[in-house]
Amino acid sequence: MRVVIAPDKFKGSLTASQAAQAMARGVRSVLPSAEIEQVPMADGGEGIVEALVAATGGTFHTAEATGPLGKPVQARFGMLGDGRTAVVEMATASGLVLVPADKRDPLSTTTRGTGELLLAAVAAGARRLIVGIGGSASNDGGAGLAQALGFRLLDSDGQEIGPGGGPLGRLARIEPGGRTPGLSGVEIAVACDVTNPLCGPDGASAVYGPQKGATPEMVAELDRNLTRLAQVVERDLGVSIATIPGAGAAGGLGGGLVAFAGGRLERGIDLVIDAVGLKDHLKRADLCLTGEGSLDAQSAFGKTAVGVARLARSFGCPTIALVGSIGDGAEKALDEGIDAYFSICPGPIRLETAVAEASNLLEKAAEQAFRGFLAGSRHRKRGDRRV
Ligand SMILES: Nc1ncnc2c1ncn2[C@@H]1O[C@H](COP(=O)(O)OP(=O)(O)O)[C@@H](O)[C@H]1O
Ligand SMILES: O=C(O)[C@@H](CO)OP(=O)(O)O
């Protein structure tokens, strides 16, 4: 019996590796001889560094970078087992988790630190970069990243504009600068956690601005400013970012990575599936267990559990998802490859308790799910096809 365990993180309670370990304990408690492959996953945003370093036997590195509010932070990146591919997570340098709730202000938060982190990864020997984007505090279209890479973003008086999505309203022209060659010859794949365009009603500012502290007036201003950025980028750099899916991920950093770093935008889950070799694991599996903090209507749009289940189904392998919360629309996942899903919560408990007990609860849920799977297998062997 081969079981592939490929969960995402349970945000705020378990990393993907911790979730995989808990599920493995549950399976083993029922069938100690089960062959278990643990493949911690991510969908592009937070967790991609951990998932890819674990899958490839890579190493973690730390570099100082400018945080979203301008203060230095210690940011982590990974070097994969091949020694030439680095994986960088924008949220570690420019993420919303780095900003206290009362300081959230996408008019001034910057992605400069993410640009610095890319340069640090290249200085450490990377010739290929995988950049996970999502979970951002910023809405600057990658303007800060551009400045870190040496581009000059100038107002109509020829002065450098300041950090954040607000000053972009004064952007008059962009000049490529001296440090840009730092990334020349480096292939950049961008793992986007969402497919939103840069601007408009489905754009970065309208959809994700409010969670970063934007009022409706600020959303309108930020959206205008990103539109302006796209126009100036097209005129001065000859790159069109206005309509690319994923350009609106991480406050427009998706578009910025295309414009300023020659990045190629990809769906995060697809990129991670390739990088961890999930196909090879699933080809030989009898059962796939996946999971994440929350299964809801958004899960079908490129989130980990559904991405894993779709792939498993293409190999005829059934998938069970174990999740923290089950939200409205979760049942859509049943059309997308998930055969059954269960919450790990044993009853009406507080979120803090669920989070604190997540490892044990996930282990128990995995045990029960696996017992159910084995019972079904015995039923099939008897040739009883009444249900
Ligand atoms: N142990 C848990 N029990 C119940 N709900 C959880 C647990 N861990 C995380 N969650 C829920 O999952 C949400 C995060 O969803 P998740 O799928 O992990 O992240 P994302 O949507 O960013 O990929 C949290 O806001 C919380 O409501
Ligand atoms: O950073 C953001 O703007 C959004 C979308 O990329 O991230 P999250 O999906 O974590 O809300």
Coordinates of C-alpha atoms and ligand atoms in Angstrom, one line a residue:
M1 CA 0.0 0.0 0.0
R2 CA 1.6 3.2 -1.2
V3 CA 0.3 6.5 0.2
V4 CA 1.4 9.9 -1.1
I5 CA 0.9 12.7 1.5
A6 CA 1.0 16.1 -0.2
P7 CA -0.5 18.8 1.9
D8 CA -0.1 22.6 1.9
K9 CA 0.4 24.6 5.1
F10 CA -2.4 25.2 7.6
K11 CA -1.8 28.9 7.7
G12 CA -1.2 30.0 11.3
S13 CA -1.1 26.5 12.7
L14 CA 1.1 24.0 10.7
T15 CA 3.8 24.2 8.0
A16 CA 3.3 21.9 5.1
S17 CA 6.1 19.6 6.5
Q18 CA 4.4 19.5 9.9
A19 CA 1.1 18.7 8.3
A20 CA 2.6 15.9 6.3
Q21 CA 4.3 14.4 9.4
A22 CA 1.0 14.4 11.3
M23 CA -0.9 12.7 8.5
A24 CA 1.9 10.1 8.2
R25 CA 1.6 9.3 11.9
G26 CA -2.1 8.8 11.5
V27 CA -1.7 6.4 8.5
R28 CA 1.1 4.4 10.2
S29 CA -1.0 3.9 13.4
V30 CA -3.4 1.9 11.2
L31 CA -1.0 0.2 8.9
P32 CA 2.6 0.3 10.0
S33 CA 3.8 -1.4 6.8
A34 CA 2.3 1.4 4.6
E35 CA 4.8 2.9 2.2
I36 CA 4.5 6.6 2.8
E37 CA 5.9 9.4 0.7
Q38 CA 5.7 12.8 2.3
V39 CA 5.7 15.7 -0.3
P40 CA 5.1 19.0 1.4
M41 CA 3.4 21.4 -1.1
A42 CA 2.7 25.1 -1.7
D43 CA 0.7 27.0 -4.3
G44 CA 3.1 29.8 -4.9
G45 CA 2.7 32.2 -2.0
E46 CA 4.0 31.5 1.5
G47 CA 5.6 28.1 2.1
I48 CA 7.2 27.6 -1.3
V49 CA 10.7 28.0 0.0
E50 CA 10.2 25.3 2.6
A51 CA 8.4 23.0 0.2
L52 CA 11.1 23.1 -2.5
V53 CA 14.1 23.0 -0.2
A54 CA 12.5 19.9 1.5
A55 CA 11.8 18.2 -1.8
T56 CA 15.3 18.7 -3.3
G57 CA 17.5 18.4 -0.2
G58 CA 18.4 22.1 -0.6
T59 CA 19.7 24.6 2.0
F60 CA 18.3 27.7 3.7
H61 CA 20.1 31.1 3.5
T62 CA 19.4 34.4 5.1
A63 CA 20.0 38.0 3.9
E64 CA 19.2 41.4 5.2
A65 CA 16.6 43.2 3.2
T66 CA 14.5 46.3 3.4
G67 CA 11.1 45.5 5.0
P68 CA 7.8 46.7 3.7
L69 CA 7.9 49.8 6.0
G70 CA 11.5 50.6 5.2
K71 CA 13.1 49.0 8.3
P72 CA 15.6 46.1 7.7
V73 CA 14.4 42.5 8.1
Q74 CA 16.2 39.2 8.0
A75 CA 14.8 37.4 5.0
R76 CA 15.2 33.7 4.2
F77 CA 15.6 32.1 0.8
G78 CA 16.5 28.6 -0.3
M79 CA 19.0 27.1 -2.7
L80 CA 17.7 23.9 -4.2
G81 CA 19.6 20.6 -4.3
D82 CA 20.9 21.4 -7.8
G83 CA 23.0 24.2 -6.3
R84 CA 22.0 26.6 -9.1
T85 CA 18.3 27.3 -8.5
A86 CA 17.3 29.6 -5.7
V87 CA 13.7 29.9 -4.4
V88 CA 12.7 33.3 -3.0
E89 CA 9.4 34.0 -1.2
M90 CA 8.4 37.7 -1.5
A91 CA 6.4 37.6 1.7
T92 CA 9.6 37.0 3.7
A93 CA 10.8 40.4 2.7
S94 CA 7.7 42.3 1.8
G95 CA 4.8 40.4 3.4
L96 CA 1.7 41.4 5.2
V97 CA 2.8 39.4 8.3
L98 CA 5.7 41.9 8.7
V99 CA 3.3 44.8 9.2
P100 CA 1.3 45.3 12.5
A101 CA -2.4 45.7 11.7
D102 CA -2.4 49.4 12.7
K103 CA 0.5 50.2 10.4
R104 CA -1.0 48.7 7.2
D105 CA -0.7 51.3 4.4
P106 CA -0.3 50.1 0.8
L107 CA 0.3 53.8 -0.3
S108 CA 3.8 53.5 1.4
T109 CA 4.7 49.8 1.7
T110 CA 7.5 48.7 -0.7
T111 CA 8.8 45.6 -2.5
R112 CA 12.4 46.9 -2.4
G113 CA 13.4 44.1 -0.1
T114 CA 12.2 41.5 -2.6
G115 CA 14.5 43.0 -5.2
E116 CA 17.4 42.9 -2.7
L117 CA 16.6 39.3 -1.9
L118 CA 16.8 38.3 -5.6
L119 CA 20.2 40.0 -5.9
A120 CA 21.4 38.2 -2.7
A121 CA 20.3 34.8 -4.2
V122 CA 22.2 35.6 -7.4
A123 CA 25.3 36.6 -5.3
A124 CA 25.0 33.3 -3.6
G125 CA 25.4 31.5 -7.0
A126 CA 21.9 31.2 -8.3
R127 CA 21.5 31.0 -12.1
R128 CA 17.8 30.3 -12.0
L129 CA 15.3 31.9 -9.6
I130 CA 11.8 30.7 -8.6
V131 CA 10.0 33.6 -7.0
G132 CA 6.9 32.8 -5.0
I133 CA 4.5 35.8 -4.8
G134 CA 1.5 36.4 -2.7
G135 CA 0.8 37.3 0.9
S136 CA 2.2 40.8 0.3
A137 CA 1.9 44.0 2.3
S138 CA 2.5 46.1 -0.9
N139 CA 0.6 47.5 -3.8
D140 CA 3.5 49.1 -5.7
G141 CA 3.5 47.1 -8.9
G142 CA 7.1 46.1 -8.1
A143 CA 8.3 49.7 -8.2
G144 CA 10.4 49.0 -5.0
L145 CA 11.9 45.9 -6.6
A146 CA 12.7 48.0 -9.7
Q147 CA 14.5 50.5 -7.6
A148 CA 16.5 47.8 -5.8
L149 CA 17.5 46.4 -9.2
G150 CA 18.8 49.8 -10.2
F151 CA 16.0 51.3 -12.3
R152 CA 15.4 55.0 -11.8
L153 CA 11.7 55.9 -11.3
L154 CA 11.5 59.6 -11.9
D155 CA 8.9 62.3 -11.5
S156 CA 8.5 65.2 -13.9
D157 CA 11.3 67.1 -12.2
G158 CA 13.7 64.2 -12.7
Q159 CA 13.6 63.3 -8.9
E160 CA 13.4 59.7 -7.7
I161 CA 9.9 58.9 -6.4
G162 CA 9.5 57.6 -2.9
P163 CA 8.5 54.1 -1.8
G164 CA 5.0 52.6 -2.1
G165 CA 1.9 52.6 -4.3
G166 CA 1.1 56.3 -3.6
P167 CA 4.1 58.0 -5.1
L168 CA 3.6 56.1 -8.3
G169 CA 1.0 58.7 -9.1
R170 CA 3.9 61.1 -9.8
L171 CA 5.8 58.7 -12.1
A172 CA 6.8 60.4 -15.3
R173 CA 9.5 58.2 -16.7
I174 CA 11.7 55.1 -16.1
E175 CA 15.4 54.8 -16.8
P176 CA 17.2 51.4 -16.7
G177 CA 20.1 51.7 -14.2
G178 CA 23.5 50.3 -13.6
R179 CA 22.8 47.3 -11.3
T180 CA 20.2 45.6 -13.6
P181 CA 22.9 43.4 -15.2
G182 CA 23.0 41.6 -11.8
L183 CA 20.1 39.5 -13.1
S184 CA 21.2 39.2 -16.7
G185 CA 21.3 35.6 -17.9
V186 CA 19.3 34.5 -14.8
E187 CA 16.1 32.7 -15.7
I188 CA 13.2 33.9 -13.5
A189 CA 10.1 31.8 -13.0
V190 CA 7.4 33.5 -11.0
A191 CA 5.0 31.3 -9.0
C192 CA 1.8 33.4 -8.7
D193 CA -0.8 32.4 -6.1
V194 CA -3.6 34.1 -8.0
T195 CA -4.3 35.0 -11.7
N196 CA -5.7 38.5 -11.3
P197 CA -4.8 41.2 -13.8
L198 CA -2.9 44.3 -12.7
C199 CA -5.8 46.8 -12.8
G200 CA -9.5 47.2 -12.9
P201 CA -12.3 45.5 -10.9
D202 CA -10.5 42.2 -10.7
G203 CA -7.1 43.9 -10.3
A204 CA -4.5 43.9 -7.5
S205 CA -5.8 47.1 -5.8
A206 CA -9.6 46.3 -5.9
V207 CA -9.3 42.7 -4.8
Y208 CA -6.4 42.6 -2.4
G209 CA -5.9 46.3 -1.4
P210 CA -8.5 46.3 1.4
Q211 CA -6.7 43.4 3.3
K212 CA -3.6 45.6 3.2
G213 CA -5.4 48.5 4.8
A214 CA -6.7 50.4 1.7
T215 CA -9.9 52.4 2.1
P216 CA -12.2 52.6 -1.0
E217 CA -10.6 56.0 -1.9
M218 CA -7.1 54.5 -1.6
V219 CA -8.2 51.6 -3.7
A220 CA -9.2 54.0 -6.5
E221 CA -5.9 55.9 -6.2
L222 CA -3.8 52.7 -6.2
D223 CA -5.6 51.4 -9.2
R224 CA -5.0 54.7 -11.1
N225 CA -1.4 54.5 -10.1
L226 CA -0.8 51.0 -11.3
T227 CA -2.5 51.9 -14.6
R228 CA 0.0 54.7 -14.9
L229 CA 2.9 52.4 -14.1
A230 CA 1.7 50.0 -16.9
Q231 CA 1.6 52.9 -19.4
V232 CA 5.1 54.2 -18.5
V233 CA 6.5 50.7 -18.5
E234 CA 5.1 50.1 -22.0
R235 CA 6.4 53.4 -23.3
D236 CA 9.9 53.4 -21.7
L237 CA 10.7 49.6 -21.5
G238 CA 8.5 48.3 -24.4
V239 CA 6.8 45.7 -22.1
S240 CA 3.1 45.3 -21.9
I241 CA 1.9 44.1 -18.5
A242 CA -1.7 45.5 -18.4
T243 CA -3.5 42.3 -19.2
I244 CA -1.3 39.4 -18.2
P245 CA -3.0 36.9 -15.9
G246 CA -1.1 37.0 -12.6
A247 CA 0.3 40.5 -13.1
G248 CA -1.9 41.6 -10.2
A249 CA -0.6 39.0 -7.8
A250 CA 1.2 40.4 -4.7
G251 CA 0.1 44.0 -5.3
G252 CA 1.2 44.0 -8.9
L253 CA 4.6 42.5 -8.3
G254 CA 3.7 39.9 -10.9
G255 CA 3.6 42.7 -13.5
G256 CA 6.8 44.3 -12.0
L257 CA 8.8 41.0 -12.3
V258 CA 7.8 40.8 -16.0
A259 CA 8.7 44.4 -16.7
F260 CA 11.9 44.8 -14.6
A261 CA 13.3 41.3 -14.3
G262 CA 12.2 39.5 -17.4
G263 CA 10.2 37.0 -15.3
R264 CA 7.8 34.4 -16.7
L265 CA 4.5 34.2 -14.7
E266 CA 3.2 30.7 -13.9
R267 CA 0.5 29.2 -11.8
G268 CA 2.3 28.5 -8.5
I269 CA 0.8 25.1 -8.0
D270 CA 1.9 23.9 -11.4
L271 CA 5.4 25.1 -10.8
V272 CA 5.6 23.4 -7.4
I273 CA 4.2 20.1 -8.8
D274 CA 7.0 20.1 -11.4
A275 CA 9.7 21.2 -8.9
V276 CA 8.9 18.5 -6.3
G277 CA 8.4 15.7 -8.9
L278 CA 4.8 15.0 -7.7
K279 CA 3.9 13.2 -10.9
D280 CA 6.4 10.5 -10.3
H281 CA 5.2 10.0 -6.7
L282 CA 1.5 9.8 -7.7
K283 CA 2.0 7.4 -10.6
R284 CA 2.6 4.6 -8.2
A285 CA 0.3 5.6 -5.4
D286 CA -2.8 3.8 -4.1
L287 CA -4.0 6.8 -2.2
C288 CA -3.2 10.5 -2.0
L289 CA -3.8 12.6 1.1
T290 CA -3.8 16.3 0.8
G291 CA -5.0 19.3 2.9
E292 CA -4.8 22.9 3.8
G293 CA -6.1 25.4 6.4
S294 CA -9.3 26.2 4.6
L295 CA -11.2 24.5 1.7
D296 CA -13.7 26.9 0.2
A297 CA -15.0 28.4 -3.1
Q298 CA -11.5 29.8 -3.9
S299 CA -9.9 26.3 -3.7
A300 CA -10.8 25.4 -7.2
F301 CA -8.9 28.4 -8.6
G302 CA -5.4 27.0 -8.4
K303 CA -5.0 26.2 -4.7
T304 CA -2.9 23.3 -3.5
A305 CA -5.5 20.7 -2.5
V306 CA -7.3 20.8 -5.8
G307 CA -4.1 21.1 -7.9
V308 CA -2.8 17.9 -6.2
A309 CA -6.2 16.1 -6.6
R310 CA -6.5 16.9 -10.3
L311 CA -3.1 15.4 -10.9
A312 CA -3.8 12.3 -8.8
R313 CA -7.1 11.7 -10.6
S314 CA -5.2 11.8 -14.0
F315 CA -3.3 8.8 -12.7
G316 CA -6.5 7.1 -11.4
C317 CA -5.4 7.7 -7.8
P318 CA -8.1 8.7 -5.2
T319 CA -7.6 11.8 -3.1
I320 CA -8.9 12.6 0.4
A321 CA -8.4 16.2 1.7
L322 CA -8.1 16.9 5.4
V323 CA -8.7 20.6 6.2
G324 CA -9.0 23.0 9.1
S325 CA -12.1 24.9 8.0
I326 CA -14.7 24.0 5.4
G327 CA -16.1 27.2 3.8
D328 CA -19.0 28.0 1.5
G329 CA -18.5 26.4 -1.9
A330 CA -16.0 23.7 -0.7
E331 CA -18.1 21.1 -2.5
K332 CA -16.9 22.5 -5.8
A333 CA -13.6 20.7 -5.0
L334 CA -15.5 17.3 -5.5
D335 CA -15.8 18.1 -9.2
E336 CA -12.1 18.8 -9.4
G337 CA -10.6 15.5 -8.2
I338 CA -11.1 15.5 -4.5
D339 CA -13.0 12.3 -3.6
A340 CA -13.9 13.3 -0.1
Y341 CA -12.9 16.0 2.4
F342 CA -13.1 16.2 6.1
S343 CA -12.5 18.9 8.7
I344 CA -10.0 18.0 11.4
C345 CA -12.0 19.8 14.0
P346 CA -13.8 17.3 16.3
G347 CA -16.7 19.6 17.2
P348 CA -17.5 23.3 17.8
I349 CA -14.2 24.4 19.2
R350 CA -12.5 27.9 19.1
L351 CA -10.1 28.6 16.3
E352 CA -7.3 29.1 18.9
T353 CA -7.9 25.6 20.2
A354 CA -8.0 24.2 16.7
V355 CA -4.7 25.9 15.9
A356 CA -3.0 24.9 19.1
E357 CA -4.1 21.2 18.7
A358 CA -3.8 21.1 14.9
S359 CA -1.0 18.4 14.8
N360 CA -2.9 15.9 17.0
L361 CA -6.2 16.6 15.4
L362 CA -4.8 16.1 11.9
E363 CA -3.2 12.9 13.0
K364 CA -6.5 11.6 14.3
A365 CA -8.4 12.7 11.2
A366 CA -5.8 11.0 8.9
E367 CA -6.2 7.8 10.9
Q368 CA -10.0 7.8 10.5
A369 CA -9.8 8.8 6.8
F370 CA -7.4 6.0 6.2
R371 CA -9.6 3.5 8.1
G372 CA -12.4 4.5 5.8
F373 CA -10.3 4.1 2.7
L374 CA -9.2 0.6 3.8
A375 CA -12.8 -0.4 4.6
G376 CA -13.8 0.7 1.1
S377 CA -10.9 -1.4 -0.4
R378 CA -12.1 -4.5 1.5
H379 CA -15.6 -3.9 0.2
R380 CA -14.4 -3.7 -3.4
K381 CA -12.4 -7.0 -3.0
R382 CA -15.6 -8.8 -2.0
G383 CA -17.0 -7.7 -5.4
D384 CA -20.0 -6.2 -3.7
R385 CA -21.3 -3.5 -6.1
R386 CA -24.6 -2.6 -4.4
V387 CA -23.4 1.0 -3.8
Ligands
LIG1 N1 -6.0 24.1 12.5 C1 -7.0 24.8 12.0 N2 -8.2 24.6 12.3 C2 -9.2 25.3 11.7 N3 -9.0 26.2 10.7 C3 -7.8 26.5 10.4 C4 -6.7 25.8 11.0 N4 -5.5 26.3 10.4 C5 -5.9 27.3 9.5 N5 -7.2 27.4 9.5 C6 -8.0 28.3 8.7 O1 -7.5 28.4 7.4 C7 -7.3 29.7 7.0 C8 -6.1 29.9 6.1 O2 -6.3 29.1 5.0 P1 -5.0 28.4 4.2 O3 -5.6 27.5 3.2 O4 -4.1 27.7 5.2 O5 -4.2 29.6 3.6 P2 -4.3 30.3 2.2 O6 -5.8 30.5 1.9 O7 -3.6 31.6 2.3 O8 -3.6 29.4 1.2 C9 -7.1 30.5 8.4 O9 -7.6 31.8 8.2 C10 -8.0 29.7 9.3 O10 -9.4 30.2 9.2
LIG2 O1 -0.4 39.5 -2.0 C1 -1.5 39.7 -2.5 O2 -1.9 40.7 -3.0 C2 -2.5 38.5 -2.5 C3 -2.6 38.0 -3.9 O3 -1.4 37.6 -4.5 O4 -2.0 37.5 -1.6 P1 -3.0 36.5 -0.8 O5 -3.5 35.4 -1.8 O6 -2.1 35.8 0.2 O7 -4.1 37.3 -0.2

